[in-house]
Structure formats: C-alpha cells, structure tokens
mmCIF file of C-alpha atoms in Angstrom:
data_model
loop_
_atom_site.group_PDB
_atom_site.id
_atom_site.type_symbol
_atom_site.label_atom_id
_atom_site.label_comp_id
_atom_site.label_asym_id
_atom_site.label_seq_id
_atom_site.Cartn_x
_atom_site.Cartn_y
_atom_site.Cartn_z
ATOM 1 C CA UNK A 1 5.151 8.444 17.632
ATOM 2 C CA UNK A 2 6.091 6.517 13.479
ATOM 3 C CA UNK A 3 5.759 9.232 11.199
ATOM 4 C CA UNK A 4 6.367 9.083 7.123
ATOM 5 C CA UNK A 5 7.028 12.605 5.878
ATOM 6 C CA UNK A 6 6.873 12.792 2.045
ATOM 7 C CA UNK A 7 5.897 15.879 -0.366
ATOM 8 C CA UNK A 8 2.132 16.239 -1.549
ATOM 9 C CA UNK A 9 2.934 17.268 -4.972
ATOM 10 C CA UNK A 10 6.059 17.799 -7.753
ATOM 11 C CA UNK A 11 5.899 18.625 -11.406
ATOM 12 C CA UNK A 12 8.582 17.907 -13.771
ATOM 13 C CA UNK A 13 9.173 17.442 -17.487
ATOM 14 C CA UNK A 14 9.119 15.188 -20.027
ATOM 15 C CA UNK A 15 12.792 13.676 -20.406
ATOM 16 C CA UNK A 16 14.111 15.196 -16.682
ATOM 17 C CA UNK A 17 15.053 13.812 -13.934
ATOM 18 C CA UNK A 18 13.077 14.371 -10.691
ATOM 19 C CA UNK A 19 14.012 13.372 -6.790
ATOM 20 C CA UNK A 20 11.034 12.481 -4.650
ATOM 21 C CA UNK A 21 12.374 12.431 -0.556
ATOM 22 C CA UNK A 22 10.997 10.531 1.834
ATOM 23 C CA UNK A 23 12.038 10.674 5.457
ATOM 24 C CA UNK A 24 10.921 8.670 8.383
ATOM 25 C CA UNK A 25 10.929 8.614 12.351
ATOM 26 C CA UNK A 26 10.285 4.754 13.930
ATOM 27 C CA UNK A 27 11.104 2.392 16.386
ATOM 28 C CA UNK A 28 12.612 -0.184 14.345
ATOM 29 C CA UNK A 29 13.858 -0.225 10.809
ATOM 30 C CA UNK A 30 13.464 -3.182 8.811
ATOM 31 C CA UNK A 31 13.663 -1.483 5.194
ATOM 32 C CA UNK A 32 12.134 0.760 2.861
ATOM 33 C CA UNK A 33 10.155 0.261 -0.033
ATOM 34 C CA UNK A 34 8.784 2.542 -2.552
ATOM 35 C CA UNK A 35 5.693 1.919 -5.057
ATOM 36 C CA UNK A 36 4.022 3.506 -7.416
ATOM 37 C CA UNK A 37 0.450 4.244 -7.818
ATOM 38 C CA UNK A 38 -1.417 5.169 -10.910
ATOM 39 C CA UNK A 39 -4.754 6.798 -10.488
ATOM 40 C CA UNK A 40 -7.404 4.264 -10.055
ATOM 41 C CA UNK A 41 -5.124 1.383 -9.721
ATOM 42 C CA UNK A 42 -3.046 -0.948 -7.327
ATOM 43 C CA UNK A 43 0.059 0.204 -5.807
ATOM 44 C CA UNK A 44 3.161 -1.653 -7.543
ATOM 45 C CA UNK A 45 6.297 -2.304 -5.997
ATOM 46 C CA UNK A 46 9.173 -0.334 -6.744
ATOM 47 C CA UNK A 47 12.232 -0.854 -4.730
ATOM 48 C CA UNK A 48 13.228 -1.914 -1.149
ATOM 49 C CA UNK A 49 16.428 -0.781 0.393
ATOM 50 C CA UNK A 50 17.749 -2.130 3.510
ATOM 51 C CA UNK A 51 21.736 -0.877 4.038
ATOM 52 C CA UNK A 52 22.902 2.505 3.019
ATOM 53 C CA UNK A 53 23.506 3.378 -0.849
ATOM 54 C CA UNK A 54 21.798 3.727 -3.954
ATOM 55 C CA UNK A 55 19.898 1.040 -5.347
ATOM 56 C CA UNK A 56 20.013 1.466 -9.309
ATOM 57 C CA UNK A 57 16.497 -0.339 -11.671
ATOM 58 C CA UNK A 58 16.469 1.152 -14.778
ATOM 59 C CA UNK A 59 15.412 4.471 -14.997
ATOM 60 C CA UNK A 60 14.949 4.168 -11.660
ATOM 61 C CA UNK A 61 17.006 4.484 -8.340
ATOM 62 C CA UNK A 62 16.572 4.689 -4.739
ATOM 63 C CA UNK A 63 18.953 5.839 -2.029
ATOM 64 C CA UNK A 64 18.786 5.243 1.786
ATOM 65 C CA UNK A 65 20.636 6.976 4.435
ATOM 66 C CA UNK A 66 19.858 5.029 7.789
ATOM 67 C CA UNK A 67 21.491 7.626 10.363
ATOM 68 C CA UNK A 68 19.576 10.099 8.800
ATOM 69 C CA UNK A 69 16.225 8.563 8.196
ATOM 70 C CA UNK A 70 15.845 9.602 4.595
ATOM 71 C CA UNK A 71 15.745 7.932 1.552
ATOM 72 C CA UNK A 72 15.064 9.068 -2.192
ATOM 73 C CA UNK A 73 13.185 8.375 -5.488
ATOM 74 C CA UNK A 74 15.082 9.263 -8.153
ATOM 75 C CA UNK A 75 13.494 8.911 -11.803
ATOM 76 C CA UNK A 76 14.967 9.443 -14.912
ATOM 77 C CA UNK A 77 14.198 10.343 -18.487
ATOM 78 C CA UNK A 78 10.587 10.987 -16.960
ATOM 79 C CA UNK A 79 7.878 9.727 -19.320
ATOM 80 C CA UNK A 80 3.999 10.642 -19.350
ATOM 81 C CA UNK A 81 3.398 7.282 -17.783
ATOM 82 C CA UNK A 82 5.738 8.154 -14.574
ATOM 83 C CA UNK A 83 2.555 10.418 -14.032
ATOM 84 C CA UNK A 84 1.343 8.697 -10.781
ATOM 85 C CA UNK A 85 1.652 8.906 -6.949
ATOM 86 C CA UNK A 86 4.748 7.702 -5.291
ATOM 87 C CA UNK A 87 4.265 5.955 -2.196
ATOM 88 C CA UNK A 88 7.554 5.530 0.966
ATOM 89 C CA UNK A 89 6.800 3.052 3.075
ATOM 90 C CA UNK A 90 9.209 1.505 6.309
ATOM 91 C CA UNK A 91 9.049 -1.722 8.117
ATOM 92 C CA UNK A 92 9.929 -0.428 11.623
ATOM 93 C CA UNK A 93 6.178 -0.345 13.540
ATOM 94 C CA UNK A 94 5.717 -2.854 16.195
ATOM 95 C CA UNK A 95 4.788 -5.342 14.236
ATOM 96 C CA UNK A 96 6.825 -7.294 11.539
ATOM 97 C CA UNK A 97 3.223 -7.495 9.726
ATOM 98 C CA UNK A 98 2.934 -3.815 9.647
ATOM 99 C CA UNK A 99 4.265 -1.632 7.214
ATOM 100 C CA UNK A 100 4.484 2.336 7.714
ATOM 101 C CA UNK A 101 3.037 4.547 5.036
ATOM 102 C CA UNK A 102 3.366 7.813 4.013
ATOM 103 C CA UNK A 103 0.380 10.233 2.532
ATOM 104 C CA UNK A 104 2.263 9.519 -1.294
ATOM 105 C CA UNK A 105 3.766 11.970 -3.059
ATOM 106 C CA UNK A 106 1.574 13.267 -6.987
ATOM 107 C CA UNK A 107 4.142 13.274 -9.615
ATOM 108 C CA UNK A 108 2.814 15.509 -12.695
ATOM 109 C CA UNK A 109 4.935 15.439 -15.778
ATOM 110 C CA UNK A 110 4.320 17.756 -18.200
ATOM 111 C CA UNK A 111 5.130 18.290 -22.065
ATOM 112 C CA UNK B 1 -6.312 -15.235 -13.547
ATOM 113 C CA UNK B 2 -2.983 -13.835 -11.832
ATOM 114 C CA UNK B 3 -1.542 -11.622 -9.265
ATOM 115 C CA UNK B 4 -4.325 -10.262 -6.800
ATOM 116 C CA UNK B 5 -8.164 -9.759 -7.697
ATOM 117 C CA UNK B 6 -11.123 -7.770 -5.806
ATOM 118 C CA UNK B 7 -14.554 -7.610 -6.490
ATOM 119 C CA UNK B 8 -16.680 -5.425 -6.832
ATOM 120 C CA UNK B 9 -14.387 -2.832 -8.484
ATOM 121 C CA UNK B 10 -17.430 -0.551 -7.324
ATOM 122 C CA UNK B 11 -19.785 -0.066 -4.361
ATOM 123 C CA UNK B 12 -22.633 2.210 -3.500
ATOM 124 C CA UNK B 13 -24.013 1.530 -0.303
ATOM 125 C CA UNK B 14 -26.392 3.210 2.182
ATOM 126 C CA UNK B 15 -26.116 2.619 5.713
ATOM 127 C CA UNK B 16 -27.909 0.304 6.607
ATOM 128 C CA UNK B 17 -26.990 -1.949 3.820
ATOM 129 C CA UNK B 18 -24.804 -5.236 4.653
ATOM 130 C CA UNK B 19 -22.102 -5.713 2.116
ATOM 131 C CA UNK B 20 -19.209 -8.220 1.709
ATOM 132 C CA UNK B 21 -15.774 -7.111 -0.498
ATOM 133 C CA UNK B 22 -13.638 -10.222 -1.824
ATOM 134 C CA UNK B 23 -10.657 -10.604 -2.928
ATOM 135 C CA UNK B 24 -8.507 -13.676 -4.210
ATOM 136 C CA UNK B 25 -4.464 -14.130 -4.344
ATOM 137 C CA UNK B 26 -3.545 -16.159 -6.871
ATOM 138 C CA UNK B 27 0.307 -16.031 -5.987
ATOM 139 C CA UNK B 28 0.744 -18.853 -3.324
ATOM 140 C CA UNK B 29 1.054 -16.365 -0.700
ATOM 141 C CA UNK B 30 0.106 -17.020 2.852
ATOM 142 C CA UNK B 31 -0.637 -13.712 4.711
ATOM 143 C CA UNK B 32 -3.356 -11.260 3.556
ATOM 144 C CA UNK B 33 -3.676 -8.232 4.339
ATOM 145 C CA UNK B 34 -6.654 -5.076 4.169
ATOM 146 C CA UNK B 35 -5.947 -1.289 3.521
ATOM 147 C CA UNK B 36 -7.939 1.448 4.036
ATOM 148 C CA UNK B 37 -7.001 4.443 1.685
ATOM 149 C CA UNK B 38 -8.562 8.009 2.076
ATOM 150 C CA UNK B 39 -7.884 10.411 -0.043
ATOM 151 C CA UNK B 40 -4.141 12.621 0.615
ATOM 152 C CA UNK B 41 -4.172 10.291 3.730
ATOM 153 C CA UNK B 42 -1.233 7.539 3.983
ATOM 154 C CA UNK B 43 -2.523 3.666 3.691
ATOM 155 C CA UNK B 44 -4.431 2.189 6.414
ATOM 156 C CA UNK B 45 -4.044 -0.922 7.858
ATOM 157 C CA UNK B 46 -6.562 -2.406 9.243
ATOM 158 C CA UNK B 47 -6.222 -6.508 9.329
ATOM 159 C CA UNK B 48 -3.667 -8.879 8.866
ATOM 160 C CA UNK B 49 -4.168 -12.552 8.301
ATOM 161 C CA UNK B 50 -1.410 -15.069 8.254
ATOM 162 C CA UNK B 51 -2.123 -18.267 7.704
ATOM 163 C CA UNK B 52 -5.705 -17.775 7.801
ATOM 164 C CA UNK B 53 -4.763 -16.620 11.466
ATOM 165 C CA UNK B 54 -5.775 -13.190 12.352
ATOM 166 C CA UNK B 55 -2.634 -11.652 13.429
ATOM 167 C CA UNK B 56 -3.225 -7.655 13.117
ATOM 168 C CA UNK B 57 -6.282 -5.816 13.925
ATOM 169 C CA UNK B 58 -5.746 -1.857 14.320
ATOM 170 C CA UNK B 59 -8.443 -0.877 16.530
ATOM 171 C CA UNK B 60 -11.348 -0.967 13.026
ATOM 172 C CA UNK B 61 -14.802 -0.430 14.301
ATOM 173 C CA UNK B 62 -16.818 -3.448 14.211
ATOM 174 C CA UNK B 63 -19.088 -2.550 11.381
ATOM 175 C CA UNK B 64 -16.110 -3.914 9.602
ATOM 176 C CA UNK B 65 -15.303 -7.056 10.085
ATOM 177 C CA UNK B 66 -12.762 -10.070 7.957
ATOM 178 C CA UNK B 67 -13.136 -13.351 6.616
ATOM 179 C CA UNK B 68 -10.223 -15.526 5.758
ATOM 180 C CA UNK B 69 -11.849 -19.122 5.168
ATOM 181 C CA UNK B 70 -8.418 -20.228 3.949
ATOM 182 C CA UNK B 71 -5.002 -18.396 2.794
ATOM 183 C CA UNK B 72 -6.410 -17.349 -1.150
ATOM 184 C CA UNK B 73 -9.100 -15.640 -0.051
ATOM 185 C CA UNK B 74 -9.940 -12.540 1.869
ATOM 186 C CA UNK B 75 -13.759 -11.475 2.698
ATOM 187 C CA UNK B 76 -14.488 -8.086 4.118
ATOM 188 C CA UNK B 77 -18.159 -7.693 5.574
ATOM 189 C CA UNK B 78 -19.822 -4.438 5.761
ATOM 190 C CA UNK B 79 -22.984 -3.722 8.317
ATOM 191 C CA UNK B 80 -24.044 -0.563 8.983
ATOM 192 C CA UNK B 81 -21.354 2.041 7.534
ATOM 193 C CA UNK B 82 -20.820 5.889 7.870
ATOM 194 C CA UNK B 83 -19.950 8.490 5.443
ATOM 195 C CA UNK B 84 -16.429 8.414 6.661
ATOM 196 C CA UNK B 85 -16.169 4.906 6.010
ATOM 197 C CA UNK B 86 -16.235 6.050 1.980
ATOM 198 C CA UNK B 87 -12.545 5.253 0.630
ATOM 199 C CA UNK B 88 -10.911 2.471 -1.786
ATOM 200 C CA UNK B 89 -10.200 -0.507 0.205
ATOM 201 C CA UNK B 90 -6.928 -2.835 -0.964
ATOM 202 C CA UNK B 91 -6.409 -6.179 -0.239
ATOM 203 C CA UNK B 92 -2.838 -7.050 -0.228
ATOM 204 C CA UNK B 93 -0.722 -10.468 -0.179
ATOM 205 C CA UNK B 94 2.946 -11.377 0.676
ATOM 206 C CA UNK B 95 4.302 -14.909 1.281
ATOM 207 C CA UNK B 96 5.085 -15.250 4.889
ATOM 208 C CA UNK B 97 4.285 -11.562 6.187
ATOM 209 C CA UNK B 98 7.560 -11.267 8.076
ATOM 210 C CA UNK B 99 10.027 -8.194 7.428
ATOM 211 C CA UNK B 100 12.251 -7.813 4.484
ATOM 212 C CA UNK B 101 12.672 -7.557 0.401
ATOM 213 C CA UNK B 102 10.657 -10.687 0.245
ATOM 214 C CA UNK B 103 7.654 -9.874 1.908
ATOM 215 C CA UNK B 104 6.979 -7.402 -0.938
ATOM 216 C CA UNK B 105 3.169 -6.797 -0.831
ATOM 217 C CA UNK B 106 1.225 -7.511 -3.965
ATOM 218 C CA UNK B 107 -1.612 -5.328 -4.293
ATOM 219 C CA UNK B 108 -5.453 -5.607 -5.602
ATOM 220 C CA UNK B 109 -7.225 -3.244 -7.688
ATOM 221 C CA UNK B 110 -9.744 -1.969 -4.394
ATOM 222 C CA UNK B 111 -13.059 -1.601 -4.262
ATOM 223 C CA UNK B 112 -13.465 2.211 -4.376
ATOM 224 C CA UNK B 113 -16.572 2.415 -1.692
ATOM 225 C CA UNK B 114 -19.667 5.070 -1.213
ATOM 226 C CA UNK B 115 -21.235 5.728 1.655
ATOM 227 C CA UNK B 116 -24.594 7.428 1.309
#
C-alpha cells in the first residue's frame, strides 16, 4: 500500500536546529514535497526533491534518499515563526495528479 | 486578488442544509483540487479537475458534488452532510496537473466546516 510516516509532534528551542523525518512506501516515485502549514492557514510550498541529495534554501534544507524511501527537512536558526505543521507529500501514486500526504509534524518552538 | 481564494472561510450548517464552497485561482493554472483536512490525519484528495474536466474522484460520497465552470473557478456543493464531514476543506491549483516541481500545488486558506 501507499504510506507516508512522519512524527506527530516535535519540540525545539529558538536558535537551534531541528530535523523532521519522513519515510515513504509508494508504488512509484516522481518527487517529494515539503509544505509548511501555520494553524488556520493554507499549506505553503517549501521544497521539492526528486534526485538523491540535499537541496538547500536559506535556513531550510531538504534531503532525499530514494533507495531508503527517506527524506528529512532541516530547519536551522529556528525562529518562533517556524512553529507550524510540516507536511511531507510524495508524487508516487497511480495517478500523476495525486500526492500521497503524511499526517504532518507539528513543530513547537520554545524560547 | 492574488493566489487562491476561498469563500466562505467558516461555515456552520445543519444536516439538511444545502451550501456551496467557492474557490478561485488567479494564477493561470489549469488543474484544481479539493482536499479534506481532518485533525491529525493526512490530506485527503477528493476531486481533481484538469482543463475543466474531472479527472479524479476518490470515492467521495455523493453528498459532495463538485463543479468546475472554467479553469479559474471551482465549487463544492454540499447536501445532507453528516457530522463526520466537519473538517477544513482546502482548494488547490497547479499549472498542468502532472508530476514534477513545476506542478507545485498552491493552496487556498480553506473553509472550516462544522456540521451540526
């Protein structure tokens, strides 16, 4: 079956670094997305990985290992505004239109 | 207006009511999506429209009826809903509806629906 796993909740300290993991089992693979969703707001796109390796974008980086079915989102120099849910989604279903979504990781930043 | 807009932002309805959710995208995209988001559960894809044609219907109950009059507008008509249908309903759009980074989906703020 199709499945995305990510931790339900994580806590980190302002200024620190946090890594949010995502593992997936899908019938196919055509890329992995990370989205950020603040409470009561729309999910917003953070990153996309389709090849193995690290993609860096400012304070945020995303890593992919296709052989392991594994990705992580790395957030550096954490700020209070980074408190949000982080959603992992894989384009790998039977249809090009469908993203398979994880349930999201709620990240709590403490001063 | 920019991006993806949704109205209303909040909706309370009884089980016998009929209501409609509206989504509009100003991004020039050709694919539009309806998702259901329940607490602590993955986003559930409900419907996909590509160039106004419905391409996906993920076994959604008939009490949810989508309508896509053009590539910029998407509606979700609601009728005789159940309390378990209470959730956040998100609309999204993407350029062509295929895979790849250019197919990033852009979301609206959602409609928070409560069915009594």
